[in-house]
Amino acid sequence: MSLVLGIESSCDETGVGIVRDGRLLGDCLSSSMEQHIRFGGVVPEVAARAHLEAMVPTVREAVDRAGVSLSDVDAVAVTSGPGLATALQVGLAAAKGYAVALGVPLLGVHHLAGHVAADTLEHGALPERSVALVVSGGHTSLLLLGDLARDPIVHLGDTADDAAGEAFDKVARLLDLGYPGGPAIQRAAEAGDPEAIRFPRPTTGRFGFSFSGLKTAVARWVQRHDGPLPVADLAASFQEAVVDVLTAKAVDACTSHGVDTLVIAGGVAANSRLREVAEERCAAAGVTLRVPSPRLCTDNGAMIAAVGSMLTDAGAPWSRLDMSTDPSAPLTGALLSVTR
Amino acid sequence: MLTLVIDTSTPAVTAGVYEVSGPGAVERLADGAVVDARGHGEHLAPLIDGALAEARVAPRDLAAVVAGLGPGPFTGLRVGLVTAASMSHALGVPAYGVCSLDAVGFAAAGGGGPVLVATDARRKEIYWGLYDSDGERLAGPEVARPAELPEAARAATRVVGDGALLYPEVFPDAKDEWRYPPPQVLAFLASGRIAAKAPGEVLTPLYLRRPDVHVAGRQQRMT
């Protein structure tokens, strides 16, 4: 029975969640997205300034919504990596401040483990073994999971270049659809034909990904095209290529490893076409699909509290107060407590 | 009133615990600093923990938190301010901000003419403030290239702060003293507010610079 405060600040969202025994009691999100739009991407210094301003008000609001008191908190979990260095520093320092003031354990956790853990808040504990596809603006990984809090995480495949979400951003910019690209492409694709243009499905190895070439293929197509661009068809066809390759490999990973559960998490998991195609293919392969609701797919604090709750239950060691951020941390386990 | 002081505006990561018994009445219980320009995130929490332990003070016994607001390099400065703000929130006690240069200026004041305080702003610049013999700020805080300080600042009879030591060609008479904000002076400068139980403050950093950004153009088309 433990109440965990989770803090996320790896990119442009200041997220705070309160979880008790795997159940989300309340959370709050403060985004600096609006401040980055005109720059076409997240500016680290702008994000870090916003985290500092938002941190305490966001914690206060999350605690209020959860109907608990800060003095009830049993542990503080925080994203210590990967992410933007200056942004991570704010969340980690805040988490240390809360942990010291409240006299409770500090747990540094891996951001991507948080994305996977978000699903447990809505769909309960993960089975003994599962495959996770984590797709976001910074990451695209196919993972073989055991007990998320205890076992090492096995990478089946990763992207060789751009993350899937990054490809959405770049193609959206190419098509003048604005930033962030994910929602923009999805909106534009609604009126388009996904079969209109057959873009390549680049891959590296059986479970690896590559999206840089796909982005270039869209760019070349646009450049060669005369007259007004069929933006809806381009968006739909690009999105289809990404979704096709992601879902095909994820389902293949499940069947070839004898795993009956696929978890799709991360910001790109909020994409409705990805959810739709994954649902069809998983059903056909006899695989149970688990995807968090869209608001828990994008960065948030609830997912960090969820990992913290699992780690606390598993008796994970406390992180030291001198722990560092790890902006480029590889995903090997849920706990990420690096001291330099 | 037991007061925690934090300053991360310079390479000296600093924390201390003091008993404030009235305006201007500050007794040191414990304090410490580690000089590490890139280590604020690592050193601060252990320094706070250590100072509290040495002072035999439990966090819940604290009555106030004081933080140096800078100016200072952004990432380190934010570590101190978000730590102070989160502890103030967690403990339900007020937080008070003090311009970090003021603590150096107050400590170094006296002995005649005005004192120039300079700390390292990186990028060949300094953060500076000018103080009279009572330690009152006459000008600043501002950021500038050492050789391009305004006339008033150059009229100082003494120059202190670690920023001055970095530019001996501009500040040949800079002394290796009062390099960093003394935490006890930060407590002293906030002692009036602490004793009066003044309302807590939002700790707004003195960045003095805008973020370095440019608006991205449309992605180049490939040929």
Coordinates of C-alpha atoms in Angstrom, one line a residue:
Chain A
M1 CA 0.0 0.0 0.0
S2 CA 2.0 2.9 -1.2
L3 CA 1.1 6.4 -2.5
V4 CA 3.5 7.5 -5.2
L5 CA 4.0 11.0 -6.6
G6 CA 5.3 10.9 -10.2
I7 CA 7.1 13.8 -11.9
E8 CA 7.8 14.0 -15.7
S9 CA 9.7 16.8 -17.4
S10 CA 11.7 15.2 -20.2
C11 CA 10.4 17.4 -23.0
D12 CA 7.7 20.1 -23.2
E13 CA 5.2 18.7 -20.7
T14 CA 5.3 19.2 -17.0
G15 CA 3.4 16.2 -15.8
V16 CA 2.5 15.1 -12.3
G17 CA 0.5 12.0 -11.2
I18 CA -0.5 10.4 -8.0
V19 CA -0.9 6.6 -8.0
R20 CA -1.8 4.3 -5.2
D21 CA -1.3 0.6 -5.7
G22 CA -1.4 0.8 -9.5
R23 CA -4.5 3.0 -9.5
L24 CA -4.4 6.6 -10.7
L25 CA -5.9 8.9 -8.1
G26 CA -5.3 12.2 -9.9
D27 CA -2.9 13.9 -12.3
C28 CA -2.2 17.3 -13.9
L29 CA -0.4 18.3 -17.1
S30 CA 1.1 21.7 -18.0
S31 CA 2.3 22.0 -21.5
S32 CA 4.6 24.6 -23.1
M33 CA 3.7 23.3 -26.6
E34 CA 2.2 26.7 -27.5
Q35 CA 5.5 28.4 -26.9
H36 CA 7.3 26.1 -29.3
I37 CA 5.0 26.1 -32.3
R38 CA 6.5 29.1 -34.0
F39 CA 10.0 27.5 -33.7
G40 CA 8.8 24.3 -35.4
G41 CA 10.1 22.1 -32.6
V42 CA 10.7 22.1 -28.9
V43 CA 13.3 24.6 -27.8
P44 CA 15.1 23.2 -24.7
E45 CA 15.7 26.5 -22.9
V46 CA 12.1 27.6 -23.4
A47 CA 10.8 24.2 -22.2
A48 CA 13.1 24.3 -19.1
R49 CA 11.9 27.8 -18.2
A50 CA 8.3 26.6 -18.5
H51 CA 9.0 23.6 -16.3
L52 CA 10.3 25.8 -13.5
E53 CA 7.3 28.0 -13.6
A54 CA 4.8 25.1 -13.8
M55 CA 6.3 22.6 -11.4
V56 CA 4.9 23.5 -8.1
P57 CA 1.5 24.6 -9.4
T58 CA 1.2 21.3 -11.3
V59 CA 2.1 19.3 -8.3
R60 CA -0.4 21.3 -6.2
E61 CA -3.2 20.7 -8.7
A62 CA -2.4 16.9 -9.1
V63 CA -2.5 16.5 -5.3
D64 CA -5.8 18.4 -5.0
R65 CA -7.4 16.3 -7.8
A66 CA -6.2 13.1 -6.1
G67 CA -7.8 14.1 -2.9
V68 CA -4.7 13.3 -0.9
S69 CA -2.3 15.4 1.1
L70 CA 1.4 15.7 0.2
S71 CA 2.2 14.3 3.7
D72 CA 0.5 11.0 2.6
V73 CA 3.1 10.5 -0.1
D74 CA 5.3 7.4 0.4
A75 CA 7.7 7.8 -2.5
V76 CA 8.6 10.2 -5.3
A77 CA 9.3 8.8 -8.8
V78 CA 10.8 11.0 -11.5
T79 CA 11.9 10.7 -15.1
S80 CA 15.7 10.9 -14.9
G81 CA 16.1 10.1 -18.6
P82 CA 16.1 10.0 -21.5
G83 CA 15.1 13.5 -22.7
L84 CA 16.2 17.1 -22.9
A85 CA 19.0 17.7 -20.4
T86 CA 17.9 21.1 -19.2
A87 CA 14.3 19.9 -18.9
L88 CA 15.1 16.7 -17.0
Q89 CA 17.2 18.7 -14.5
V90 CA 14.1 20.7 -13.4
G91 CA 12.0 17.6 -12.7
L92 CA 14.8 15.7 -11.0
A93 CA 15.7 18.6 -8.7
A94 CA 12.0 19.1 -7.8
A95 CA 11.6 15.4 -7.1
K96 CA 14.7 15.5 -4.8
G97 CA 13.2 18.6 -3.1
Y98 CA 9.9 16.8 -2.4
A99 CA 11.7 13.6 -1.3
V100 CA 14.0 15.4 1.1
A101 CA 11.3 17.6 2.5
L102 CA 8.8 14.7 3.0
G103 CA 11.5 12.2 4.1
V104 CA 10.5 9.6 1.6
P105 CA 12.4 7.5 -1.0
L106 CA 13.4 8.9 -4.4
L107 CA 13.1 6.7 -7.5
G108 CA 14.7 7.7 -10.8
V109 CA 12.8 6.0 -13.6
H110 CA 13.2 5.5 -17.4
H111 CA 10.8 7.6 -19.4
L112 CA 10.0 4.8 -21.9
A113 CA 9.2 2.3 -19.1
G114 CA 6.7 5.0 -18.0
H115 CA 5.0 4.9 -21.4
V116 CA 4.5 1.2 -21.1
A117 CA 3.4 1.4 -17.4
A118 CA 0.7 4.0 -18.4
D119 CA -1.3 1.1 -19.8
T120 CA -1.5 -0.6 -16.4
L121 CA -3.4 2.3 -15.0
E122 CA -6.4 1.5 -17.3
H123 CA -6.0 -2.2 -18.1
G124 CA -4.4 -3.7 -14.9
A125 CA -1.2 -5.5 -14.4
L126 CA 0.8 -6.8 -17.5
P127 CA 0.9 -10.5 -18.1
E128 CA 4.1 -12.4 -17.3
R129 CA 5.4 -11.8 -20.8
S130 CA 4.5 -9.2 -23.4
V131 CA 5.8 -7.3 -26.4
A132 CA 5.8 -3.5 -26.2
L133 CA 6.0 -1.1 -29.2
V134 CA 7.0 2.3 -27.8
V135 CA 6.6 5.0 -30.5
S136 CA 7.1 8.7 -29.8
G137 CA 8.8 11.8 -31.1
G138 CA 12.1 10.6 -29.8
H139 CA 11.9 6.8 -29.8
T140 CA 10.7 3.8 -31.8
S141 CA 11.5 0.5 -30.1
L142 CA 10.1 -3.0 -30.1
L143 CA 10.6 -4.6 -26.6
L144 CA 10.2 -8.0 -25.1
L145 CA 9.0 -7.5 -21.5
G146 CA 8.8 -9.7 -18.4
D147 CA 8.1 -8.1 -15.1
L148 CA 8.6 -4.4 -15.9
A149 CA 9.8 -3.6 -12.4
R150 CA 12.1 -6.5 -11.9
D151 CA 13.3 -7.9 -15.2
P152 CA 15.8 -6.5 -17.7
I153 CA 14.1 -5.2 -20.9
V154 CA 15.1 -6.9 -24.1
H155 CA 15.2 -4.7 -27.3
L156 CA 14.0 -6.7 -30.3
G157 CA 14.4 -3.8 -32.6
D158 CA 14.9 0.0 -32.7
T159 CA 14.9 2.7 -35.3
A160 CA 18.1 3.1 -37.2
D161 CA 17.5 6.8 -37.7
D162 CA 14.4 8.9 -37.1
A163 CA 11.8 8.1 -34.6
A164 CA 8.3 7.6 -36.0
G165 CA 7.0 10.7 -34.4
E166 CA 10.0 12.7 -35.8
A167 CA 9.0 11.5 -39.3
F168 CA 5.5 12.8 -38.6
D169 CA 6.9 16.2 -37.6
K170 CA 9.2 16.4 -40.6
V171 CA 6.6 15.4 -43.2
A172 CA 4.0 17.7 -41.6
R173 CA 6.5 20.6 -42.0
L174 CA 7.2 19.5 -45.6
L175 CA 3.4 19.6 -46.3
D176 CA 3.0 22.9 -44.4
L177 CA 0.7 21.2 -41.9
G178 CA 2.3 22.8 -38.9
Y179 CA 3.7 21.4 -35.6
P180 CA 3.2 19.0 -33.8
G181 CA 3.1 16.8 -36.9
G182 CA 1.3 13.7 -35.5
P183 CA -2.1 15.3 -34.9
A184 CA -1.7 17.5 -38.0
I185 CA -1.0 14.5 -40.3
Q186 CA -3.8 12.5 -38.8
R187 CA -6.3 15.4 -39.4
A188 CA -5.2 15.9 -43.0
A189 CA -5.2 12.1 -43.7
E190 CA -8.9 11.8 -42.8
A191 CA -9.9 13.2 -46.2
G192 CA -7.2 11.3 -48.1
D193 CA -6.8 7.9 -49.7
P194 CA -4.1 5.8 -47.9
E195 CA -3.6 3.8 -51.1
A196 CA -3.1 6.8 -53.3
I197 CA 0.6 6.7 -53.3
R198 CA 2.6 3.6 -52.5
F199 CA 5.5 4.9 -50.3
P200 CA 8.3 2.5 -49.4
R201 CA 8.2 0.4 -46.2
P202 CA 11.9 0.7 -45.2
T203 CA 13.2 -1.8 -42.6
T204 CA 16.4 -2.8 -41.0
G205 CA 16.4 -6.4 -40.0
R206 CA 13.3 -8.3 -39.0
F207 CA 12.3 -6.1 -36.1
G208 CA 14.2 -2.9 -36.8
F209 CA 12.8 0.4 -38.2
S210 CA 14.0 3.2 -40.4
F211 CA 11.9 6.3 -41.2
S212 CA 14.4 8.7 -42.6
G213 CA 14.1 7.2 -46.1
L214 CA 10.3 7.3 -46.0
K215 CA 10.5 11.0 -45.2
T216 CA 12.9 11.5 -48.1
A217 CA 10.5 9.5 -50.4
V218 CA 7.7 11.9 -49.5
A219 CA 10.0 14.9 -50.1
R220 CA 11.1 13.6 -53.5
W221 CA 7.5 12.9 -54.5
V222 CA 6.5 16.4 -53.5
Q223 CA 9.4 17.9 -55.4
R224 CA 8.6 16.0 -58.6
H225 CA 5.0 16.9 -58.5
D226 CA 3.6 19.7 -60.6
G227 CA 0.6 21.7 -59.6
P228 CA -1.3 21.8 -56.3
L229 CA -0.2 19.1 -53.9
P230 CA -2.7 16.4 -53.0
V231 CA -2.0 17.0 -49.3
A232 CA -4.7 14.7 -47.9
D233 CA -3.6 11.8 -50.1
L234 CA 0.0 12.4 -49.2
A235 CA -0.7 12.6 -45.5
A236 CA -2.9 9.4 -45.6
S237 CA -0.3 7.5 -47.7
F238 CA 2.6 8.5 -45.5
Q239 CA 0.7 7.7 -42.4
E240 CA -0.3 4.3 -43.9
A241 CA 3.3 3.4 -44.6
V242 CA 4.3 4.2 -41.0
V243 CA 1.4 2.4 -39.5
D244 CA 1.9 -0.6 -41.8
V245 CA 5.5 -1.2 -40.9
L246 CA 4.9 -0.6 -37.2
T247 CA 2.0 -2.9 -36.8
A248 CA 3.4 -5.7 -39.1
K249 CA 6.6 -5.9 -37.1
A250 CA 4.9 -5.7 -33.7
V251 CA 2.5 -8.5 -34.5
D252 CA 5.4 -10.6 -36.0
A253 CA 7.4 -10.0 -32.8
C254 CA 4.5 -11.4 -30.7
T255 CA 3.9 -14.5 -32.8
S256 CA 7.5 -15.3 -33.3
H257 CA 8.2 -15.0 -29.5
G258 CA 5.1 -16.9 -28.5
V259 CA 3.7 -13.8 -26.7
D260 CA 0.0 -13.2 -26.7
T261 CA -0.1 -9.5 -25.6
L262 CA 1.0 -6.4 -27.4
V263 CA 1.2 -3.0 -25.7
I264 CA 1.5 0.0 -27.9
A265 CA 2.6 3.1 -26.0
G266 CA 4.1 6.6 -26.5
G267 CA 2.8 9.7 -28.2
V268 CA 2.4 8.1 -31.6
A269 CA 0.1 5.5 -30.0
A270 CA -2.5 8.2 -29.8
N271 CA -2.7 8.0 -33.7
S272 CA -6.2 6.7 -34.5
R273 CA -5.1 4.9 -37.7
L274 CA -2.3 3.1 -35.8
R275 CA -4.8 2.0 -33.2
E276 CA -7.3 0.8 -35.9
V277 CA -4.8 -1.2 -38.0
A278 CA -3.1 -2.7 -34.8
E279 CA -6.6 -3.8 -33.6
E280 CA -7.3 -5.6 -36.9
R281 CA -3.9 -7.3 -37.2
C282 CA -3.8 -8.3 -33.5
A283 CA -7.3 -9.8 -33.8
A284 CA -6.3 -11.8 -36.9
A285 CA -3.2 -13.1 -35.1
G286 CA -4.9 -13.9 -31.9
V287 CA -2.9 -11.3 -30.0
T288 CA -4.5 -9.2 -27.2
L289 CA -3.8 -5.5 -27.9
R290 CA -3.5 -3.0 -25.1
V291 CA -3.2 0.7 -25.9
P292 CA -3.6 3.4 -23.2
S293 CA -6.3 6.1 -23.9
P294 CA -4.7 8.9 -26.0
R295 CA -4.2 11.3 -23.0
L296 CA -2.0 8.6 -21.3
C297 CA -0.1 7.9 -24.5
T298 CA 1.5 11.4 -24.7
D299 CA 3.9 12.4 -22.0
N300 CA 2.4 12.7 -18.5
G301 CA 3.1 12.3 -14.9
A302 CA 0.7 9.5 -14.2
M303 CA 2.8 7.1 -16.1
I304 CA 5.9 7.9 -14.0
A305 CA 3.9 7.4 -10.8
A306 CA 2.7 4.1 -12.3
V307 CA 6.3 2.9 -12.8
G308 CA 7.2 4.2 -9.3
S309 CA 4.3 2.3 -7.9
M310 CA 5.5 -1.0 -9.5
L311 CA 9.1 -0.4 -8.4
T312 CA 8.0 0.4 -4.8
D313 CA 5.9 -2.8 -4.7
A314 CA 8.9 -4.8 -6.1
G315 CA 11.1 -3.4 -3.3
A316 CA 13.4 -1.6 -5.7
P317 CA 16.4 0.2 -4.1
W318 CA 16.0 4.0 -3.4
S319 CA 17.9 6.3 -5.7
R320 CA 20.6 8.3 -4.1
L321 CA 20.2 12.1 -3.6
D322 CA 23.3 12.7 -5.8
M323 CA 21.8 10.9 -8.8
S324 CA 22.2 12.5 -12.2
T325 CA 20.0 12.9 -15.2
D326 CA 20.8 10.7 -18.1
P327 CA 19.6 12.5 -21.2
S328 CA 20.5 9.6 -23.6
A329 CA 19.8 6.7 -21.3
P330 CA 19.3 3.4 -23.2
L331 CA 16.3 1.4 -22.0
T332 CA 17.5 -1.6 -20.0
G333 CA 15.1 -1.5 -17.1
A334 CA 12.5 0.6 -15.4
L335 CA 14.8 1.9 -12.7
L336 CA 17.2 4.6 -13.9
S337 CA 19.4 5.7 -11.0
V338 CA 22.7 7.0 -12.4
T339 CA 25.3 8.6 -10.2
R340 CA 28.4 10.0 -11.9
Chain B
M1 CA 12.9 30.5 13.1
L2 CA 14.8 27.8 11.3
T3 CA 15.6 28.8 7.8
L4 CA 17.0 26.8 4.9
V5 CA 19.1 28.8 2.4
I6 CA 19.9 27.7 -1.1
D7 CA 22.1 29.3 -3.8
T8 CA 23.0 27.8 -7.2
S9 CA 23.7 31.0 -9.1
T10 CA 27.5 30.4 -9.3
P11 CA 29.8 27.3 -9.5
A12 CA 29.5 27.2 -5.7
V13 CA 26.5 24.9 -5.0
T14 CA 25.4 26.2 -1.6
A15 CA 23.0 25.2 1.2
G16 CA 22.8 26.2 4.8
V17 CA 20.5 26.1 7.9
Y18 CA 20.2 29.2 10.1
E19 CA 18.2 30.3 13.1
V20 CA 16.6 33.7 12.4
S21 CA 15.5 35.3 15.6
G22 CA 14.6 38.7 14.3
P23 CA 15.4 41.2 11.5
G24 CA 19.2 41.1 11.1
A25 CA 19.6 38.4 13.8
V26 CA 20.9 35.3 12.1
E27 CA 22.8 32.4 13.7
R28 CA 24.6 29.8 11.7
L29 CA 23.8 26.2 12.5
A30 CA 25.3 24.5 9.5
D31 CA 26.2 25.2 5.9
G32 CA 28.3 23.9 3.1
A33 CA 29.2 24.4 -0.6
V34 CA 30.8 22.4 -3.4
V35 CA 32.4 24.3 -6.3
D36 CA 31.4 22.4 -9.4
A37 CA 30.0 24.5 -12.3
R38 CA 28.2 21.5 -13.9
G39 CA 27.2 19.7 -10.8
H40 CA 24.3 21.6 -9.2
G41 CA 21.8 18.8 -9.8
E42 CA 24.1 16.3 -8.2
H43 CA 25.4 18.2 -5.2
L44 CA 22.5 20.4 -4.0
A45 CA 20.2 17.8 -2.4
P46 CA 23.0 16.0 -0.5
L47 CA 24.3 19.4 0.7
I48 CA 20.8 20.2 2.0
D49 CA 20.5 16.8 3.6
G50 CA 23.9 17.2 5.2
A51 CA 23.3 20.7 6.5
L52 CA 20.0 19.6 8.1
A53 CA 21.6 16.6 9.7
E54 CA 24.6 18.6 11.0
A55 CA 22.2 21.2 12.4
R56 CA 20.1 18.4 13.9
V57 CA 17.0 19.9 12.2
A58 CA 14.2 17.8 10.7
P59 CA 12.8 19.3 7.5
R60 CA 9.4 19.7 9.1
D61 CA 11.0 22.0 11.7
L62 CA 11.9 24.5 9.0
A63 CA 9.9 27.8 9.1
A64 CA 11.2 29.4 5.8
V65 CA 13.2 28.7 2.7
V66 CA 15.4 31.4 1.2
A67 CA 16.8 31.1 -2.4
G68 CA 19.3 33.1 -4.3
L69 CA 17.5 34.3 -7.5
G70 CA 20.6 34.7 -9.5
P71 CA 21.5 36.1 -12.0
G72 CA 23.4 32.9 -12.9
P73 CA 23.8 30.3 -15.7
F74 CA 20.3 29.0 -16.3
T75 CA 20.4 25.3 -15.7
G76 CA 22.2 25.5 -12.4
L77 CA 20.1 28.4 -11.2
R78 CA 16.9 26.5 -12.0
V79 CA 18.1 23.5 -9.9
G80 CA 18.2 25.7 -6.8
L81 CA 15.0 27.5 -7.4
V82 CA 12.9 24.5 -8.2
T83 CA 14.4 22.7 -5.1
A84 CA 13.6 25.7 -2.9
A85 CA 10.0 26.0 -4.4
S86 CA 9.3 22.3 -4.0
M87 CA 10.6 22.1 -0.4
S88 CA 8.6 25.2 0.5
H89 CA 5.5 23.6 -1.0
A90 CA 6.1 20.2 0.6
L91 CA 6.7 21.8 4.1
G92 CA 4.0 24.4 3.8
V93 CA 6.4 27.2 4.6
P94 CA 7.1 30.5 2.8
A95 CA 9.9 30.9 0.3
Y96 CA 11.7 34.2 -0.1
G97 CA 14.0 35.2 -3.0
V98 CA 17.1 37.4 -2.7
C99 CA 19.3 38.7 -5.6
S100 CA 22.4 36.6 -5.3
L101 CA 24.7 39.5 -6.2
D102 CA 23.3 41.4 -3.3
A103 CA 24.7 38.9 -0.8
V104 CA 28.1 39.3 -2.3
G105 CA 27.8 43.1 -2.4
F106 CA 26.6 43.3 1.2
A107 CA 29.3 41.0 2.4
A108 CA 32.0 43.0 0.6
A109 CA 30.7 46.4 1.4
G110 CA 32.4 48.9 3.7
G111 CA 35.8 50.4 3.5
G112 CA 34.9 53.4 1.4
G113 CA 33.8 53.7 -2.2
P114 CA 31.4 51.5 -4.2
V115 CA 32.1 47.8 -4.8
L116 CA 31.5 46.0 -8.1
V117 CA 30.3 42.4 -7.8
A118 CA 31.0 40.3 -10.9
T119 CA 30.0 36.6 -11.3
D120 CA 30.6 34.4 -14.3
A121 CA 27.9 34.6 -17.0
R122 CA 29.9 32.4 -19.4
R123 CA 30.1 33.4 -23.1
K124 CA 32.8 36.0 -22.2
E125 CA 30.3 38.0 -20.1
I126 CA 29.7 38.7 -16.5
Y127 CA 26.7 39.3 -14.3
W128 CA 27.4 42.5 -12.3
G129 CA 26.0 44.8 -9.7
L130 CA 27.3 47.9 -8.0
Y131 CA 27.0 48.4 -4.3
D132 CA 27.6 51.4 -2.0
S133 CA 29.5 51.2 1.3
D134 CA 26.3 50.1 3.1
G135 CA 25.8 47.2 0.7
E136 CA 22.9 48.8 -1.0
R137 CA 22.7 48.1 -4.7
L138 CA 23.4 51.2 -6.9
A139 CA 23.1 49.6 -10.3
G140 CA 22.4 46.2 -11.8
P141 CA 22.0 43.3 -11.9
E142 CA 22.9 43.2 -15.5
V143 CA 24.9 41.1 -17.9
A144 CA 27.8 42.5 -20.0
R145 CA 31.2 42.0 -21.5
P146 CA 33.7 42.9 -18.8
A147 CA 35.4 45.5 -21.1
E148 CA 32.0 47.1 -21.9
L149 CA 30.8 47.9 -18.4
P150 CA 29.0 51.3 -18.1
E151 CA 31.0 54.2 -16.6
A152 CA 29.3 54.0 -13.2
A153 CA 30.4 50.4 -12.7
R154 CA 33.9 51.1 -13.6
A155 CA 34.1 53.8 -10.9
A156 CA 34.0 51.1 -8.3
T157 CA 37.0 51.2 -5.9
R158 CA 36.9 47.5 -5.4
V159 CA 35.9 44.5 -7.5
V160 CA 34.9 41.2 -6.0
G161 CA 33.2 38.0 -7.1
D162 CA 34.6 35.0 -9.1
G163 CA 33.6 36.6 -12.4
A164 CA 36.2 39.4 -11.8
L165 CA 39.0 36.8 -11.3
L166 CA 38.3 35.4 -14.8
Y167 CA 39.2 38.7 -16.5
P168 CA 42.5 39.9 -14.9
E169 CA 43.2 42.1 -18.0
V170 CA 40.0 44.1 -17.2
F171 CA 40.1 43.8 -13.4
P172 CA 43.8 43.6 -12.5
D173 CA 43.0 44.6 -8.8
A174 CA 40.3 42.0 -8.3
K175 CA 40.8 40.2 -5.0
D176 CA 40.3 36.5 -4.3
E177 CA 37.6 37.3 -1.7
W178 CA 33.8 37.0 -1.6
R179 CA 33.8 35.0 -4.8
Y180 CA 30.4 33.4 -4.2
P181 CA 27.2 34.5 -2.4
P182 CA 27.6 33.7 1.3
P183 CA 24.5 31.8 2.4
Q184 CA 24.4 33.5 5.8
V185 CA 24.1 36.8 4.1
L186 CA 21.3 35.6 2.0
A187 CA 19.5 34.6 5.2
F188 CA 20.4 38.1 6.7
L189 CA 18.9 39.9 3.7
A190 CA 15.7 37.9 4.0
S191 CA 15.6 38.1 7.8
G192 CA 13.1 41.0 7.9
R193 CA 10.6 39.1 5.8
I194 CA 11.2 35.9 7.7
A195 CA 10.7 37.5 11.1
A196 CA 7.6 39.4 9.9
K197 CA 6.2 36.1 8.5
A198 CA 5.7 37.9 5.2
P199 CA 3.8 36.1 2.5
G200 CA 5.8 33.6 0.5
E201 CA 7.0 34.6 -3.0
V202 CA 7.2 32.9 -6.3
L203 CA 10.9 32.4 -6.9
T204 CA 11.4 34.1 -10.3
P205 CA 15.0 33.6 -11.7
L206 CA 17.0 36.6 -12.8
Y207 CA 17.9 35.2 -16.2
L208 CA 18.8 38.6 -17.8
R209 CA 19.0 36.9 -21.2
R210 CA 16.4 35.6 -23.5
P211 CA 16.6 32.0 -24.7
D212 CA 18.8 31.5 -27.8
V213 CA 16.3 30.5 -30.5
H214 CA 15.5 31.2 -34.1
V215 CA 12.4 30.6 -36.0
A216 CA 12.8 27.5 -38.2
G217 CA 12.0 27.9 -41.9
R218 CA 10.3 25.4 -44.0
Q219 CA 12.4 22.2 -44.4
Q220 CA 14.6 22.4 -47.4
R221 CA 13.5 20.4 -50.3
M222 CA 16.0 17.8 -51.3
T223 CA 17.4 17.6 -54.8

